[in-house]
Coordinates of C-alpha atoms in Angstrom, one line a residue:
X1082 CA 24.6 44.6 -32.1
X1083 CA 21.4 42.9 -31.2
X1084 CA 19.5 44.2 -28.1
X1085 CA 20.2 42.6 -24.8
X1086 CA 17.8 39.8 -23.9
X1087 CA 15.4 40.8 -21.2
X1088 CA 15.8 39.5 -17.6
X1089 CA 12.6 37.4 -18.2
X1090 CA 14.3 35.7 -21.2
X1091 CA 17.4 35.0 -19.3
X1092 CA 15.4 33.7 -16.3
X1093 CA 13.7 31.2 -18.6
X1094 CA 17.1 29.5 -19.0
X1095 CA 17.4 29.3 -15.3
X1096 CA 13.9 27.8 -15.1
X1097 CA 14.9 25.1 -17.7
X1098 CA 17.7 24.2 -15.3
X1099 CA 15.2 23.9 -12.4
X1100 CA 13.0 21.6 -14.4
X1101 CA 16.0 19.4 -15.1
X1102 CA 16.6 19.2 -11.4
X1103 CA 13.0 18.3 -10.8
X1104 CA 13.3 15.4 -13.3
X1105 CA 16.2 14.1 -11.2
X1106 CA 14.3 14.3 -7.9
X1107 CA 16.4 17.2 -6.8
X1108 CA 14.9 20.4 -5.3
X1109 CA 14.0 22.3 -8.5
X1110 CA 16.3 25.3 -8.4
X1111 CA 18.2 26.5 -11.5
X1112 CA 20.7 29.2 -12.2
X1113 CA 22.8 30.8 -15.0
X1114 CA 25.7 33.2 -15.0
X1115 CA 25.6 35.9 -17.7
X1116 CA 28.8 37.7 -18.8
X1117 CA 29.1 41.5 -18.5
X1118 CA 28.1 41.8 -22.1
X1119 CA 24.5 40.8 -21.1
X1120 CA 24.3 38.2 -23.8
X1121 CA 26.7 35.3 -23.2
X1122 CA 25.7 32.6 -20.8
X1123 CA 29.0 31.5 -19.1
X1124 CA 27.6 28.9 -16.8
X1125 CA 24.5 26.9 -16.1
X1126 CA 23.6 24.8 -13.1
X1127 CA 20.9 23.1 -11.1
X1128 CA 20.8 21.4 -7.7
X1129 CA 22.8 18.2 -7.5
X1130 CA 23.1 17.7 -3.8
X1131 CA 21.6 14.3 -3.8
X1132 CA 23.2 13.0 -6.9
X1133 CA 26.7 14.3 -5.9
X1134 CA 26.4 13.6 -2.2
X1135 CA 27.5 17.2 -1.9
X1136 CA 25.8 19.8 0.4
X1137 CA 27.4 22.6 -1.5
X1138 CA 26.1 21.5 -4.9
X1139 CA 23.4 24.2 -5.2
X1140 CA 22.4 25.5 -8.5
X1141 CA 24.2 28.8 -8.0
X1142 CA 27.5 27.1 -7.0
X1143 CA 27.2 24.8 -10.1
X1144 CA 26.6 27.8 -12.4
X1145 CA 29.5 29.8 -10.9
X1146 CA 31.9 26.9 -11.1
X1147 CA 31.1 26.5 -14.8
X1148 CA 31.4 30.2 -15.4
X1149 CA 34.8 30.4 -13.6
X1150 CA 36.1 27.6 -15.7
X1151 CA 34.9 29.3 -18.9
X1152 CA 36.7 32.6 -17.9
X1153 CA 39.8 30.9 -16.4
X1154 CA 39.3 33.0 -13.3
X1155 CA 37.3 32.5 -10.1
X1156 CA 36.6 36.2 -10.1
X1157 CA 33.3 36.8 -11.9
X1158 CA 33.4 40.6 -11.8
X1159 CA 30.7 42.4 -13.8
X1160 CA 28.7 39.1 -14.2
X1161 CA 25.0 38.7 -13.3
X1162 CA 23.5 35.5 -11.8
X1163 CA 19.9 34.5 -12.5
X1164 CA 18.4 32.0 -10.1
X1165 CA 14.8 30.7 -9.7
X1166 CA 14.9 30.8 -5.8
X1167 CA 16.5 33.4 -3.5
X1168 CA 20.1 32.4 -2.6
X1169 CA 20.9 30.9 0.7
X1170 CA 23.7 32.1 3.0
X1171 CA 26.2 29.7 1.5
X1172 CA 25.6 30.7 -2.0
X1173 CA 25.4 34.4 -1.1
X1174 CA 28.9 34.1 0.5
X1175 CA 30.2 32.5 -2.7
X1176 CA 28.8 35.3 -4.8
X1177 CA 30.6 37.9 -2.7
X1178 CA 33.8 35.9 -3.0
X1179 CA 33.4 35.7 -6.8
X1180 CA 32.6 39.5 -6.8
X1181 CA 29.4 39.1 -8.9
X1182 CA 27.9 42.4 -9.9
X1183 CA 24.3 41.4 -9.2
X1184 CA 21.9 38.5 -8.6
X1185 CA 18.3 38.4 -9.9
X1186 CA 16.0 35.8 -8.4
X1187 CA 12.4 34.8 -9.2
X1188 CA 11.0 33.5 -5.9
X1189 CA 11.7 34.9 -2.4
X1190 CA 12.6 32.3 0.3
X1191 CA 11.0 33.4 3.6
X1192 CA 12.8 30.6 5.5
X1193 CA 16.4 30.6 4.3
X1194 CA 16.7 33.5 1.9
X1195 CA 19.9 35.5 2.4
X1196 CA 19.4 38.2 -0.2
X1197 CA 16.9 40.1 1.8
X1198 CA 14.1 37.9 3.0
X1199 CA 15.6 36.5 6.2
X1200 CA 18.8 38.5 6.1
X1201 CA 20.9 40.2 3.5
X1202 CA 24.5 39.0 3.1
X1203 CA 25.1 40.5 -0.3
X1204 CA 25.5 44.1 0.7
X1205 CA 27.6 44.2 3.9
X1206 CA 29.1 47.6 4.4
X1207 CA 32.1 46.2 6.3
X1208 CA 33.7 44.4 3.4
X1209 CA 35.2 45.6 0.1
X1210 CA 32.6 44.3 -2.3
X1211 CA 28.8 44.3 -2.5
X1212 CA 26.5 42.4 -4.8
X1213 CA 23.2 43.9 -5.8
X1214 CA 20.2 41.6 -5.3
X1215 CA 16.7 42.1 -6.8
X1216 CA 13.5 40.3 -7.6
X1217 CA 12.7 39.6 -11.2
X1218 CA 10.7 42.6 -12.4
X1219 CA 7.1 42.2 -13.5
X1220 CA 7.7 43.6 -17.0
X1221 CA 7.9 41.5 -20.1
X1222 CA 6.1 38.5 -18.5
X1223 CA 8.2 38.5 -15.4
X1224 CA 5.3 38.1 -13.0
X1225 CA 4.1 35.0 -14.9
X1226 CA 7.5 33.5 -15.0
X1227 CA 8.0 34.1 -11.2
X1228 CA 4.7 32.2 -10.7
X1229 CA 5.9 29.4 -12.9
X1230 CA 9.1 29.1 -10.8
X1231 CA 7.0 29.1 -7.6
X1232 CA 4.6 26.5 -8.9
X1233 CA 7.5 24.2 -9.8
X1234 CA 8.7 24.3 -6.2
X1235 CA 5.2 23.9 -4.8
X1236 CA 4.5 20.8 -7.0
X1237 CA 7.9 19.3 -6.0
X1238 CA 7.4 19.7 -2.3
X1239 CA 3.8 18.6 -2.4
X1240 CA 4.8 15.4 -4.3
X1241 CA 7.6 14.8 -1.8
X1242 CA 5.3 15.2 1.2
X1243 CA 2.9 12.8 -0.4
X1244 CA 5.7 10.3 -1.1
X1245 CA 6.9 10.6 2.5
X1246 CA 3.4 10.0 3.7
X1247 CA 3.1 6.9 1.6
X1248 CA 6.5 5.8 2.8
X1249 CA 5.5 6.2 6.4
X1250 CA 2.7 3.7 5.7
X1251 CA 5.2 1.1 4.6
X1252 CA 6.4 -1.1 7.4
X1253 CA 10.1 -0.9 6.5
X1254 CA 10.0 2.9 6.9
X1255 CA 7.3 3.2 9.6
X1256 CA 8.1 5.9 12.2
X1257 CA 8.9 4.6 15.7
X1258 CA 6.6 5.7 18.4
X1259 CA 8.2 7.9 21.2
X1260 CA 7.0 5.3 23.7
X1261 CA 8.4 2.3 21.9
X1262 CA 11.7 0.5 21.3
X1263 CA 12.6 -1.4 18.2
X1264 CA 15.5 -3.7 17.2
X1265 CA 18.0 -1.8 15.1
X1266 CA 18.0 -2.2 11.4
X1267 CA 21.6 -3.5 11.5
X1268 CA 20.6 -6.2 13.9
X1269 CA 17.7 -7.3 11.7
X1270 CA 20.0 -7.8 8.8
X1271 CA 22.2 -10.2 10.8
X1272 CA 22.2 -13.8 9.6
X1273 CA 19.4 -15.9 11.0
X1274 CA 17.1 -13.0 12.0
X1275 CA 15.0 -12.1 9.0
X1276 CA 13.6 -15.2 7.2
X1277 CA 11.6 -15.7 4.1
X1278 CA 8.5 -16.4 6.2
X1279 CA 8.9 -13.1 8.2
X1280 CA 6.2 -10.4 7.7
X1281 CA 5.6 -6.9 9.1
X1282 CA 2.3 -5.3 9.9
X1283 CA 1.5 -1.8 11.1
X1284 CA -1.1 -1.9 13.8
X1285 CA -2.8 1.3 15.0
X1286 CA -2.8 1.8 18.7
X1287 CA -6.4 1.3 19.9
X1288 CA -5.9 4.0 22.5
X1289 CA -4.4 6.5 20.1
X1290 CA -5.4 5.6 16.5
X1291 CA -4.1 8.9 15.0
X1292 CA -0.6 8.4 16.4
X1293 CA 2.2 6.3 14.8
X1294 CA 1.3 2.6 14.6
X1295 CA 3.0 -0.3 16.3
X1296 CA 5.1 -2.5 14.1
X1297 CA 4.3 -6.2 14.7
X1298 CA 6.3 -9.1 13.3
X1299 CA 4.9 -12.5 12.5
X1300 CA 6.0 -15.7 10.7
X1301 CA 3.7 -17.1 8.0
X1302 CA 3.7 -20.5 6.3
X1303 CA 1.3 -22.2 3.9
X1304 CA -0.9 -21.1 1.1
X1305 CA -3.1 -18.0 1.3
X1306 CA -6.2 -20.0 0.3
X1307 CA -5.6 -22.6 3.0
X1308 CA -7.6 -22.5 6.3
X1309 CA -5.8 -20.3 8.9
X1310 CA -4.5 -21.0 12.3
X1311 CA -2.8 -18.4 14.6
X1312 CA -0.2 -19.5 17.0
X1313 CA 0.3 -17.3 20.1
X1314 CA 3.5 -17.8 22.1
X1315 CA 3.7 -17.3 25.9
X1316 CA 5.6 -15.2 28.3
X1317 CA 9.2 -14.2 27.3
X1318 CA 8.9 -16.2 24.1
X1319 CA 8.6 -15.3 20.5
X1320 CA 7.2 -16.7 17.2
X1321 CA 10.2 -18.9 16.5
X1322 CA 9.2 -21.1 19.4
X1323 CA 6.5 -22.5 17.1
X1324 CA 8.8 -23.1 14.1
X1325 CA 8.8 -27.0 14.2
X1326 CA 5.1 -27.3 14.9
X1327 CA 4.2 -24.6 12.4
X1328 CA 6.0 -26.6 9.7
X1329 CA 4.0 -29.7 10.5
X1330 CA 0.7 -27.8 10.6
X1331 CA 1.4 -26.1 7.2
X1332 CA 2.4 -29.5 5.8
X1333 CA -1.0 -30.7 6.9
X1334 CA -2.7 -28.1 4.7
X1335 CA -3.0 -25.1 6.9
X1336 CA -1.8 -21.5 6.7
X1337 CA 0.0 -20.7 10.0
X1338 CA 0.6 -17.2 11.4
X1339 CA 2.7 -16.9 14.5
X1340 CA 3.0 -13.2 15.7
X1341 CA 5.6 -11.8 18.0
X1342 CA 3.4 -10.2 20.7
X1343 CA 4.2 -6.6 21.7
X1344 CA 7.3 -6.6 23.9
X1345 CA 8.7 -9.8 22.4
X1346 CA 10.7 -10.9 19.4
X1347 CA 11.0 -8.5 16.5
X1348 CA 7.8 -6.6 17.3
X1349 CA 7.9 -3.1 18.8
X1350 CA 8.3 -3.0 22.6
X1351 CA 6.6 -0.5 24.9
X1352 CA 9.1 1.4 26.9
X1353 CA 7.0 1.3 30.1
X1354 CA 5.7 -1.6 32.0
X1355 CA 2.3 0.1 32.7
X1356 CA 1.6 0.1 28.9
X1357 CA 1.0 -3.7 29.3
X1358 CA -2.7 -4.0 30.2
X1359 CA -5.1 -6.7 29.3
X1360 CA -7.5 -4.4 27.4
X1361 CA -4.7 -2.9 25.3
X1362 CA -3.2 -6.2 24.4
X1363 CA -6.6 -7.7 23.4
X1364 CA -7.4 -4.6 21.2
X1365 CA -4.0 -4.7 19.6
X1366 CA -4.2 -8.4 18.8
X1367 CA -7.7 -7.9 17.4
X1368 CA -6.3 -5.0 15.2
X1369 CA -3.5 -7.2 14.0
X1370 CA -5.9 -10.0 13.2
X1371 CA -8.1 -7.6 11.2
X1372 CA -5.1 -6.4 9.3
X1373 CA -4.4 -10.0 8.2
X1374 CA -8.0 -10.3 7.0
X1375 CA -8.4 -13.6 8.8
X1376 CA -11.5 -15.5 8.0
X1377 CA -14.1 -15.9 10.7
X1378 CA -13.4 -19.6 11.1
X1379 CA -9.7 -19.1 11.9
X1380 CA -8.4 -21.5 14.6
X1381 CA -6.3 -20.2 17.4
X1382 CA -3.7 -22.1 19.5
X1383 CA -2.4 -20.3 22.5
X1384 CA 0.5 -21.2 24.9
X1385 CA 0.4 -20.3 28.6
X1386 CA -0.8 -16.8 29.3
X1387 CA -1.5 -16.0 25.7
X1388 CA -5.0 -17.4 26.2
X1389 CA -5.8 -14.2 28.2
X1390 CA -5.1 -12.0 25.1
X1391 CA -7.7 -13.6 22.8
X1392 CA -10.3 -11.1 21.5
X1393 CA -13.6 -11.9 23.2
X1394 CA -15.5 -12.5 19.9
X1395 CA -13.6 -15.7 19.1
X1396 CA -15.8 -18.7 19.8
X1397 CA -14.3 -21.1 22.4
X1398 CA -14.6 -24.1 20.0
X1399 CA -12.0 -22.4 17.7
X1400 CA -9.4 -22.1 20.5
X1401 CA -7.0 -24.7 21.7
X1402 CA -5.5 -23.2 24.9
X1403 CA -2.3 -25.0 26.0
X1404 CA -0.2 -24.6 29.1
X1405 CA 2.8 -26.2 30.6
X1406 CA 3.9 -27.1 34.1
X1407 CA 6.5 -24.3 33.8
X1408 CA 3.9 -21.6 33.0
X1409 CA 0.3 -22.5 33.8
X1410 CA -2.4 -20.1 32.8
X1411 CA -3.4 -17.7 35.5
X1412 CA -6.8 -15.9 35.1
X1413 CA -7.3 -12.3 36.2
X1414 CA -9.6 -13.3 39.1
X1415 CA -7.1 -15.9 40.4
X1416 CA -5.7 -14.7 43.7
X1417 CA -3.6 -17.7 44.5
X1418 CA -0.1 -16.8 45.9
X1419 CA 2.7 -17.3 43.5
X1420 CA 5.7 -19.5 44.4
X1421 CA 8.8 -17.6 45.2
X1422 CA 10.7 -20.2 43.2
X1423 CA 8.7 -19.5 40.0
X1424 CA 11.2 -19.0 37.2
X1425 CA 9.2 -16.1 35.8
X1426 CA 9.4 -14.3 39.1
X1427 CA 13.2 -14.8 39.1
X1428 CA 13.4 -13.6 35.6
X1429 CA 11.3 -10.6 36.4
X1430 CA 13.6 -9.6 39.3
X1431 CA 16.9 -10.4 37.8
X1432 CA 18.6 -7.5 35.9
X1433 CA 21.0 -10.0 34.3
X1434 CA 18.5 -12.6 33.1
X1435 CA 20.1 -14.4 30.1
X1436 CA 17.1 -15.0 27.8
X1437 CA 19.3 -16.9 25.3
X1438 CA 20.5 -19.4 28.0
X1439 CA 16.9 -19.7 29.4
X1440 CA 15.3 -20.6 26.0
X1441 CA 18.4 -22.5 24.7
X1442 CA 17.0 -22.4 21.2
X1443 CA 19.6 -24.0 18.8
X1444 CA 21.1 -21.6 16.3
X1445 CA 19.0 -18.7 17.5
X1446 CA 21.6 -16.7 19.4
X1447 CA 21.6 -14.0 16.6
X1448 CA 17.8 -13.7 16.7
X1449 CA 17.7 -13.3 20.5
X1450 CA 20.5 -10.7 20.4
X1451 CA 18.6 -8.8 17.7
X1452 CA 15.3 -9.1 19.3
X1453 CA 16.4 -7.8 22.7
X1454 CA 19.1 -5.2 22.1
X1455 CA 18.1 -3.3 25.2
X1456 CA 16.0 -3.7 28.3
X1457 CA 12.8 -3.0 26.5
X1458 CA 11.7 -6.7 26.6
X1459 CA 11.6 -6.5 30.4
X1460 CA 8.5 -4.4 30.3
X1461 CA 6.5 -7.4 29.3
X1462 CA 8.2 -9.5 32.0
X1463 CA 7.2 -6.9 34.6
X1464 CA 3.5 -7.2 33.6
X1465 CA 2.1 -9.2 36.6
X1466 CA -0.7 -10.9 34.6
X1467 CA 1.7 -11.9 31.8
X1468 CA 4.3 -13.1 34.3
X1469 CA 1.9 -15.4 36.1
X1470 CA 1.5 -13.2 39.1
X1471 CA -1.7 -11.8 40.6
X1472 CA -3.3 -9.4 38.3
X1473 CA -3.4 -5.6 38.8
X1474 CA -6.6 -4.1 40.0
X1475 CA -7.2 -2.6 36.5
X1476 CA -6.7 -6.0 34.8
X1477 CA -8.8 -7.8 37.4
X1478 CA -11.7 -5.4 36.9
X1479 CA -11.4 -5.7 33.1
X1480 CA -11.3 -9.5 33.4
X1481 CA -14.4 -9.6 35.5
X1482 CA -16.3 -7.4 33.0
X1483 CA -15.0 -8.8 29.7
X1484 CA -13.1 -11.9 30.5
X1485 CA -14.0 -15.6 30.0
X1486 CA -12.4 -18.9 31.0
X1487 CA -11.5 -21.3 28.3
X1488 CA -10.8 -25.0 28.7
X1489 CA -7.1 -25.4 29.1
X1490 CA -5.1 -28.5 28.0
X1491 CA -1.9 -29.0 29.9
X1492 CA 0.8 -30.4 27.6
X1493 CA 2.0 -33.8 28.5
X1494 CA 5.8 -33.3 29.2
X1495 CA 8.3 -35.1 27.0
X1496 CA 10.1 -38.0 28.5
X1497 CA 13.6 -36.5 28.2
X1498 CA 15.0 -34.5 31.1
X1499 CA 15.9 -31.0 30.0
X1500 CA 17.5 -28.2 31.9
X1501 CA 15.8 -25.1 30.6
X1502 CA 12.1 -24.1 30.3
X1503 CA 12.5 -23.2 26.7
X1504 CA 13.9 -26.7 25.8
X1505 CA 11.1 -28.4 27.9
X1506 CA 8.4 -26.4 26.2
X1507 CA 9.7 -27.1 22.7
X1508 CA 10.0 -30.8 23.6
X1509 CA 6.5 -30.8 24.9
X1510 CA 5.2 -29.2 21.7
X1511 CA 6.9 -31.9 19.7
X1512 CA 5.6 -34.6 22.0
X1513 CA 2.0 -33.3 21.8
X1514 CA 2.0 -32.5 18.1
X1515 CA -0.1 -35.5 17.2
X1516 CA -2.8 -34.3 19.6
X1517 CA -2.6 -30.8 18.3
X1518 CA -2.8 -31.9 14.6
X1519 CA -5.8 -34.2 15.5
X1520 CA -7.6 -31.2 17.1
X1521 CA -7.0 -29.2 13.9
X1522 CA -8.2 -32.0 11.7
X1523 CA -11.4 -32.2 13.8
X1524 CA -11.8 -28.5 13.7
X1525 CA -11.0 -28.1 10.0
X1526 CA -13.6 -25.8 8.4
X1527 CA -15.9 -27.5 5.8
X1528 CA -15.1 -26.6 2.2

């Protein structure tokens, strides 16, 4: 009879199983079950938890199932299991139930090992069977093989960490900040929410650049080589407010970008009202613009309070600041008393404010429901400066030190009588589109 293969030789079969697991993106653990004769391999297995959607599909379980089928008996008395990583509590319990004689492993597991590292479930004195557990011995190249098994695990987990880090930089999988709200993935898949012109951008927080980024949404039309114009919506709005005008502008040869400002639309929403400060908004908008790699001669069209958010380095001649009778621009140093009948003040105070009814955007009910699945959007409404109310002292001081007044063009209202502010603003944008297109034509950068 030929001599028994050494434990190192048998463990090499387990390592081959672990390598097969790694090739399938499973945690690389492999195992074999050897018959009492010390020669015959009765079962082989590697991790298949992901492939089989089975939390019990560990390498040891797979190998024991195959061995039990080969013997026609779930009892594996006298058998030895070789595994590249110390068994967990689940597998150790299964080994006891199968009455394995012994288990030999290559790499201790200091976090979940149940064969002696964290606890030892294989030799309890209170039950009628014990399984001997031991580390693969150094002899006959065992030390080198143990290192090979450990290296395989190290490479796998390093690669997975790197993949997860790359994934976190992708906007679809970006982690949500603890101080932010985000529309649910299910709502974004609803009909009418995500359009071909929708884009995501991860924008680092200017106050905490090492923390998770804010995810900002914008709509984009036109060719990448065309001159660019950014369209900034006003209070309680979102990028879709510009949809009709953006189509006309892009048809005139421009690339349009209409972002959902933080707290609005499909962009992340700060949980707290005090997050909304002029300095923060300006910095975040500047970081978003930088991420788009906008050329220096980009034109900007703002609506209502959005004029306050423009980064200070944008030349005034590149800005067309618009406002409406419903929401005139209020500068940080403006101390005029606000009317108690101001619709923004009513919206700010009303816990049942119906944004959909207010904006009355045709066919956009799904978008608004997806954009505002919670009360997060009200943080922007409670920002005094954004809501057309007197600025906070912090914003007032920042405005005095860094602010500037821009010429503001009040939109001529459309002739039709409309009931909601959203409908009136959209009608005014349509009515004034010739003036806006003329301004862009006059401001078109030279080729």
